[in-house]
Coordinates of C-alpha atoms in Angstrom, one line a residue:
M1 CA -76.5 -23.4 -42.6
T2 CA -80.0 -23.1 -43.0
R3 CA -80.4 -25.0 -40.0
L4 CA -78.0 -27.7 -40.5
A5 CA -79.0 -29.9 -38.0
G6 CA -79.2 -31.6 -36.3
S7 CA -78.7 -28.1 -37.6
T8 CA -81.1 -25.5 -37.3
R9 CA -81.9 -22.3 -35.9
R10 CA -85.5 -21.5 -36.0
H11 CA -87.8 -21.8 -33.0
A12 CA -90.2 -19.1 -31.8
L13 CA -92.6 -20.7 -29.4
L14 CA -92.8 -18.9 -26.1
A15 CA -93.1 -21.1 -23.1
G16 CA -95.0 -18.5 -21.2
G17 CA -97.6 -18.2 -24.0
A18 CA -97.9 -21.9 -24.3
A19 CA -98.6 -22.2 -20.6
V20 CA -101.4 -19.8 -20.8
V21 CA -103.1 -22.0 -23.4
V22 CA -102.3 -25.3 -21.9
G23 CA -101.7 -25.4 -18.2
G24 CA -101.5 -27.8 -15.3
A25 CA -103.1 -31.2 -15.6
G26 CA -104.3 -30.3 -19.2
A27 CA -100.6 -29.9 -20.3
A28 CA -99.7 -33.3 -18.7
W29 CA -102.6 -35.0 -20.4
L30 CA -101.7 -33.6 -23.8
G31 CA -98.0 -34.5 -23.2
T32 CA -98.7 -38.2 -22.5
R33 CA -101.7 -38.8 -24.7
R34 CA -101.1 -36.7 -27.8
M35 CA -97.4 -35.9 -28.1
G36 CA -95.5 -38.9 -27.0
S37 CA -92.9 -38.9 -24.2
M38 CA -89.5 -37.3 -24.1
D39 CA -88.3 -40.6 -22.6
G40 CA -89.3 -42.5 -25.7
Y41 CA -87.8 -39.7 -27.9
E42 CA -84.5 -39.8 -26.1
A43 CA -84.4 -43.6 -26.3
S44 CA -84.9 -43.4 -30.0
A45 CA -82.1 -40.8 -30.4
A46 CA -79.8 -42.9 -28.2
R47 CA -80.3 -46.0 -30.4
L48 CA -79.3 -44.0 -33.5
R49 CA -76.1 -43.0 -31.7
A50 CA -75.1 -46.5 -30.3
V51 CA -71.4 -47.3 -30.5
L52 CA -70.5 -48.6 -34.0
A53 CA -69.8 -52.4 -34.0
A54 CA -66.2 -53.5 -34.3
Q55 CA -67.1 -55.2 -37.7
P56 CA -70.0 -53.2 -39.0
E57 CA -72.3 -54.0 -41.8
V58 CA -72.8 -51.4 -44.5
A59 CA -76.1 -50.4 -42.8
D60 CA -74.2 -49.7 -39.6
L61 CA -71.8 -47.4 -41.5
V62 CA -74.8 -45.6 -43.1
R63 CA -76.4 -45.1 -39.7
Y64 CA -73.3 -43.2 -38.6
A65 CA -73.2 -41.2 -41.8
T66 CA -76.8 -40.1 -41.3
L67 CA -75.8 -38.4 -38.1
A68 CA -74.3 -35.6 -40.2
P69 CA -76.1 -32.3 -40.2
S70 CA -78.4 -31.1 -43.0
G71 CA -80.5 -28.0 -43.8
H72 CA -83.7 -28.1 -41.8
N73 CA -82.7 -31.7 -40.9
T74 CA -84.1 -32.7 -44.2
Q75 CA -81.5 -35.5 -44.7
P76 CA -81.5 -35.1 -48.5
W77 CA -79.3 -38.1 -49.2
R78 CA -79.5 -41.7 -50.5
F79 CA -76.7 -44.3 -50.0
R80 CA -76.1 -46.9 -52.7
P81 CA -73.7 -49.7 -51.5
G82 CA -71.4 -51.5 -53.9
A83 CA -68.8 -54.2 -53.6
D84 CA -66.0 -51.8 -52.5
R85 CA -67.7 -48.5 -52.4
I86 CA -70.7 -46.6 -51.2
E87 CA -72.3 -43.8 -53.2
V88 CA -73.8 -40.8 -51.5
L89 CA -76.5 -39.4 -53.8
P90 CA -78.8 -36.4 -53.6
D91 CA -82.4 -37.0 -52.8
V92 CA -84.0 -34.1 -54.6
S93 CA -87.5 -35.0 -53.2
R94 CA -86.2 -33.4 -50.0
R95 CA -85.2 -30.1 -51.5
T96 CA -86.0 -26.7 -49.8
P97 CA -86.4 -24.6 -52.9
V98 CA -87.2 -21.3 -51.1
V99 CA -84.2 -21.1 -48.8
D100 CA -81.9 -23.2 -51.1
P101 CA -83.0 -22.5 -54.7
D102 CA -79.7 -23.7 -56.3
D103 CA -79.4 -26.8 -54.0
H104 CA -76.2 -25.4 -52.4
H105 CA -77.2 -26.5 -48.9
L106 CA -78.2 -29.9 -50.2
Y107 CA -74.7 -30.6 -51.6
V108 CA -73.0 -29.2 -48.5
S109 CA -75.1 -31.8 -46.6
L110 CA -73.9 -34.6 -48.9
G111 CA -70.3 -33.6 -48.2
G112 CA -70.9 -33.8 -44.5
A113 CA -72.5 -37.2 -44.7
A114 CA -69.7 -38.6 -46.9
E115 CA -67.0 -37.3 -44.6
T116 CA -68.8 -38.9 -41.6
L117 CA -69.0 -42.1 -43.5
A118 CA -65.3 -42.1 -44.3
L119 CA -64.3 -41.4 -40.7
A120 CA -66.6 -44.2 -39.5
A121 CA -65.3 -46.7 -42.1
A122 CA -61.6 -45.9 -41.4
A123 CA -62.2 -46.4 -37.7
R124 CA -63.5 -49.9 -38.4
G125 CA -60.8 -51.1 -40.8
R126 CA -62.2 -49.8 -44.2
P127 CA -60.2 -46.8 -45.1
G128 CA -60.8 -45.1 -48.4
E129 CA -61.2 -41.9 -50.3
I130 CA -64.1 -39.6 -51.4
V131 CA -64.4 -38.3 -54.9
F132 CA -67.1 -36.1 -56.5
D133 CA -68.9 -37.8 -59.4
P134 CA -70.1 -35.1 -61.8
A135 CA -72.2 -37.6 -63.8
G136 CA -75.9 -37.9 -63.3
P137 CA -77.2 -36.1 -60.3
G138 CA -73.7 -35.4 -59.1
G139 CA -73.1 -37.4 -55.9
L140 CA -70.1 -38.6 -54.0
I141 CA -68.3 -42.0 -54.2
F142 CA -66.6 -43.4 -51.1
S143 CA -64.2 -46.2 -52.3
H144 CA -62.8 -48.3 -49.5
V145 CA -60.4 -51.2 -49.0
Q146 CA -59.6 -53.5 -46.1
G147 CA -56.9 -52.0 -43.8
P148 CA -55.9 -51.2 -40.3
A149 CA -58.5 -49.5 -38.1
V150 CA -57.7 -45.8 -37.8
A151 CA -59.7 -44.4 -34.8
S152 CA -59.7 -40.7 -34.2
A153 CA -61.2 -38.0 -32.0
L154 CA -63.3 -36.9 -34.9
F155 CA -64.8 -40.4 -35.2
E156 CA -65.5 -40.6 -31.5
A157 CA -67.3 -37.3 -31.7
I158 CA -69.8 -38.4 -34.4
P159 CA -72.6 -39.6 -32.1
V160 CA -72.1 -36.6 -29.7
R161 CA -72.0 -33.7 -32.2
Q162 CA -75.2 -31.6 -32.3
S163 CA -76.2 -28.2 -33.5
T164 CA -76.7 -26.4 -30.2
R165 CA -79.1 -23.5 -30.7
A166 CA -78.7 -21.9 -27.2
D167 CA -76.8 -19.2 -25.5
Y168 CA -73.1 -20.0 -24.8
D169 CA -71.2 -18.8 -21.8
G170 CA -68.9 -16.3 -23.5
R171 CA -65.6 -18.0 -22.6
A172 CA -62.7 -17.7 -25.0
V173 CA -61.2 -20.6 -26.9
S174 CA -57.4 -21.0 -26.4
A175 CA -55.0 -20.3 -29.3
A176 CA -54.0 -23.9 -29.3
D177 CA -57.5 -25.1 -29.7
L178 CA -58.2 -22.6 -32.4
S179 CA -55.2 -24.0 -34.3
T180 CA -56.5 -27.6 -33.8
L181 CA -59.9 -26.5 -35.2
A182 CA -58.3 -24.9 -38.2
A183 CA -56.1 -27.9 -38.9
A184 CA -59.1 -30.3 -38.7
A185 CA -61.1 -28.3 -41.2
R186 CA -58.3 -28.0 -43.7
M187 CA -59.6 -29.2 -47.1
P188 CA -58.4 -28.6 -50.6
G189 CA -60.5 -26.0 -52.3
V190 CA -61.9 -24.5 -49.1
D191 CA -60.8 -21.5 -47.0
V192 CA -61.9 -21.4 -43.4
I193 CA -61.8 -18.0 -41.6
L194 CA -62.0 -18.0 -37.8
I195 CA -63.3 -14.8 -36.2
T196 CA -62.8 -14.2 -32.5
E197 CA -62.4 -10.4 -32.3
R198 CA -65.4 -8.9 -30.7
H199 CA -65.7 -6.0 -33.1
R200 CA -65.7 -8.4 -36.1
I201 CA -68.2 -10.7 -34.4
S202 CA -70.4 -7.6 -33.9
G203 CA -70.1 -6.8 -37.6
L204 CA -71.2 -10.3 -38.5
R205 CA -74.0 -10.1 -36.0
D206 CA -75.4 -7.1 -37.8
L207 CA -75.4 -9.1 -41.1
V208 CA -77.2 -12.0 -39.4
I209 CA -79.9 -9.7 -38.1
E210 CA -80.3 -8.0 -41.5
G211 CA -80.5 -11.3 -43.3
N212 CA -82.9 -12.7 -40.7
T213 CA -85.2 -9.7 -41.1
A214 CA -85.3 -10.1 -44.8
Q215 CA -86.1 -13.8 -44.6
L216 CA -88.9 -13.3 -42.1
A217 CA -90.4 -10.7 -44.4
D218 CA -90.8 -13.5 -47.0
P219 CA -94.1 -15.5 -46.5
A220 CA -92.8 -18.3 -48.7
F221 CA -89.7 -18.7 -46.5
V222 CA -91.7 -18.8 -43.3
R223 CA -94.1 -21.4 -44.8
E224 CA -91.3 -23.6 -45.9
L225 CA -89.5 -23.4 -42.5
K226 CA -92.7 -24.1 -40.6
S227 CA -93.4 -27.2 -42.7
W228 CA -90.2 -28.7 -41.3
I229 CA -90.8 -27.9 -37.6
R230 CA -91.8 -30.8 -35.4
F231 CA -93.5 -29.5 -32.3
N232 CA -93.6 -32.7 -30.2
P233 CA -91.7 -36.0 -29.7
R234 CA -94.3 -38.1 -31.4
R235 CA -94.3 -36.1 -34.6
A236 CA -90.5 -35.9 -34.6
M237 CA -90.3 -39.7 -34.2
D238 CA -93.0 -40.4 -36.8
T239 CA -91.2 -38.3 -39.5
G240 CA -87.6 -39.0 -38.4
D241 CA -86.7 -35.6 -39.8
G242 CA -87.2 -31.9 -39.3
L243 CA -86.5 -29.4 -36.6
F244 CA -87.6 -30.6 -33.2
S245 CA -88.6 -27.4 -31.4
V246 CA -87.8 -28.9 -27.9
A247 CA -84.1 -29.1 -29.0
S248 CA -84.2 -25.3 -29.1
G249 CA -85.5 -25.0 -25.5
N250 CA -89.2 -24.8 -26.3
P251 CA -92.0 -26.8 -24.6
P252 CA -93.5 -29.8 -26.5
L253 CA -96.9 -28.9 -27.9
P254 CA -99.6 -30.7 -29.9
T255 CA -99.0 -30.0 -33.6
W256 CA -102.2 -27.8 -33.9
L257 CA -101.2 -25.7 -30.9
G258 CA -97.6 -25.5 -32.0
S259 CA -98.7 -24.2 -35.3
V260 CA -100.9 -21.5 -33.7
M261 CA -98.1 -20.4 -31.3
F262 CA -95.6 -20.3 -34.2
D263 CA -97.7 -17.9 -36.1
A264 CA -98.3 -15.8 -33.0
T265 CA -94.8 -15.5 -31.8
F266 CA -92.3 -16.0 -34.6
K267 CA -91.6 -12.3 -35.1
P268 CA -88.4 -10.5 -36.4
K269 CA -87.7 -8.6 -33.2
A270 CA -87.7 -11.6 -30.9
E271 CA -85.6 -13.6 -33.3
N272 CA -83.2 -10.8 -33.9
D273 CA -82.7 -10.3 -30.2
R274 CA -82.1 -14.0 -29.8
Y275 CA -79.4 -14.1 -32.5
A276 CA -77.7 -11.0 -31.1
R277 CA -77.6 -12.6 -27.7
Q278 CA -76.3 -15.9 -29.0
L279 CA -73.6 -14.3 -31.0
D280 CA -72.6 -12.1 -28.1
T281 CA -72.1 -15.2 -25.9
S282 CA -70.2 -17.2 -28.6
A283 CA -66.4 -17.5 -28.5
G284 CA -66.1 -17.1 -32.2
V285 CA -67.4 -17.7 -35.7
A286 CA -66.1 -19.8 -38.5
V287 CA -66.9 -18.9 -42.1
F288 CA -66.3 -21.5 -44.9
V289 CA -65.7 -20.3 -48.4
G290 CA -65.2 -22.6 -51.4
E291 CA -62.8 -21.6 -54.2
R292 CA -65.5 -22.0 -56.8
E293 CA -69.3 -21.9 -57.0
D294 CA -70.0 -25.5 -58.0
R295 CA -71.4 -28.7 -56.6
D296 CA -67.9 -30.2 -56.2
H297 CA -66.8 -27.4 -54.0
W298 CA -70.1 -27.2 -52.1
T299 CA -69.5 -30.9 -51.0
R300 CA -65.9 -30.0 -50.0
V301 CA -67.4 -27.2 -47.8
G302 CA -69.6 -29.8 -46.2
R303 CA -66.7 -32.1 -45.5
S304 CA -64.6 -29.3 -44.1
S305 CA -67.4 -28.0 -41.9
Q306 CA -68.2 -31.4 -40.6
R307 CA -64.6 -32.0 -39.6
F308 CA -64.6 -28.6 -37.9
A309 CA -67.8 -29.4 -36.0
L310 CA -66.5 -32.9 -34.9
Q311 CA -63.2 -31.4 -33.8
A312 CA -65.1 -28.7 -31.9
T313 CA -67.2 -31.4 -30.2
A314 CA -64.0 -33.4 -29.3
L315 CA -62.7 -30.2 -27.6
G316 CA -65.9 -29.8 -25.5
L317 CA -67.3 -27.0 -27.7
K318 CA -70.7 -26.5 -29.1
I319 CA -71.6 -25.2 -32.6
A320 CA -74.6 -23.9 -34.4
H321 CA -75.2 -22.6 -38.0
I322 CA -76.1 -19.0 -38.6
N323 CA -76.4 -18.8 -42.4
Q324 CA -78.7 -15.9 -43.1
P325 CA -75.8 -13.8 -44.7
V326 CA -75.2 -16.6 -47.1
E327 CA -78.8 -17.5 -47.8
V328 CA -79.8 -13.9 -48.7
A329 CA -77.8 -13.5 -52.0
A330 CA -77.6 -9.7 -51.8
M331 CA -75.7 -10.0 -48.5
R332 CA -72.9 -12.3 -49.7
P333 CA -70.6 -9.6 -51.0
E334 CA -70.6 -7.8 -47.7
L335 CA -69.9 -11.0 -45.8
A336 CA -67.1 -11.8 -48.3
S337 CA -65.5 -8.4 -47.7
L338 CA -65.8 -8.8 -43.9
V339 CA -63.7 -12.0 -44.0
G340 CA -61.2 -10.6 -46.5
L341 CA -62.3 -12.7 -49.5
A342 CA -64.1 -10.1 -51.7
G343 CA -65.4 -11.5 -55.0
R344 CA -65.9 -15.0 -53.5
R345 CA -69.2 -16.6 -52.4
P346 CA -69.3 -17.4 -48.7
D347 CA -70.8 -20.9 -48.2
L348 CA -71.4 -21.5 -44.5
V349 CA -71.3 -19.6 -41.2
M350 CA -71.0 -21.4 -37.8
R351 CA -70.7 -20.0 -34.3
F352 CA -68.9 -21.9 -31.6
G353 CA -68.3 -21.7 -27.9
Y354 CA -68.9 -23.4 -24.6
G355 CA -72.6 -24.2 -23.9
P356 CA -75.2 -26.6 -22.6
A357 CA -76.2 -29.9 -24.2
M358 CA -79.7 -30.0 -25.7
P359 CA -81.9 -32.9 -26.9
Y360 CA -80.6 -34.6 -30.0
S361 CA -82.4 -34.8 -33.3
V362 CA -83.7 -38.0 -34.8
R363 CA -83.0 -39.5 -38.2
R364 CA -85.0 -41.4 -40.8
S365 CA -85.0 -45.1 -40.8
L366 CA -82.2 -46.9 -42.8
P367 CA -84.5 -48.5 -45.4
T368 CA -85.6 -45.0 -46.5
V369 CA -82.1 -43.9 -47.1
I370 CA -80.4 -47.0 -48.6
A371 CA -80.9 -47.2 -52.3

């Protein structure tokens, strides 16, 4: 989805160009004195993903819920605990109005967070159900009771899942695993179409490239995206949000230099070539389509897609969002026709396959997300 993140797809810094500007001992000095260390960053990410306590407090459950992906890793949610429920509310101060003008991605993110919360609570003896609350800002309510712990492969995958924006190795996924993925993603009000045929993936690749070209021609889109990129560990840890460029295979850079390099290298051809290569090395693509265009169904798409991503992780697969064809409104009808659902609005596109692990993204502190 827009870079549902740890989701997100944008990174255009070229390691070679960066090395020309900052080389040798100068790069080492900048890395240690200005940018923070990757050791410190990785320790911070590991603390977020520590095993959930056997009898967790509400804050512990919320910590797990925040490991869900969100567009640009904005984390546009607030959690309001009650006696037997936890509300998952939109934080509209973290909107991305250019790429997400109707808050579609925001509500998809809420659904992913609520599903993650429910899985974590069930695994620790607090099973419950999620309902959409149309009143007020339109959040989700997770009502829970005391009950037997229900652990699952999806729960175990929560701290491991990541949006892996890298080339995969091209291996196919077995029919049995594809069936397992489809079953995990099953959600009332959501259709999930799995595409594994190479000619259909090539057709979708063309839509991604066309959408990407249109987005990069929009200065407002590029400015909004750049504002969420974190070019070094210190900046990523200070904000607790955004797209950590190193997680996409780029070198850590001081913010000023990262900004310069972004402007110099973030160009349509390089990005389009990268997306073409990444799709060509993916085993397949999942397209999520809600039955209706409303906030309730957008949250259902978020829940379904998070279950898909967690099941993929449990099977040893990597996933990444490629949402240009749903973010550029004019392209949605063509995508809907490609997946056999003409007249519907596609909500989310996710590639999957076997690939490498990348650095994890960080999250905001719990006091900032608990209402």
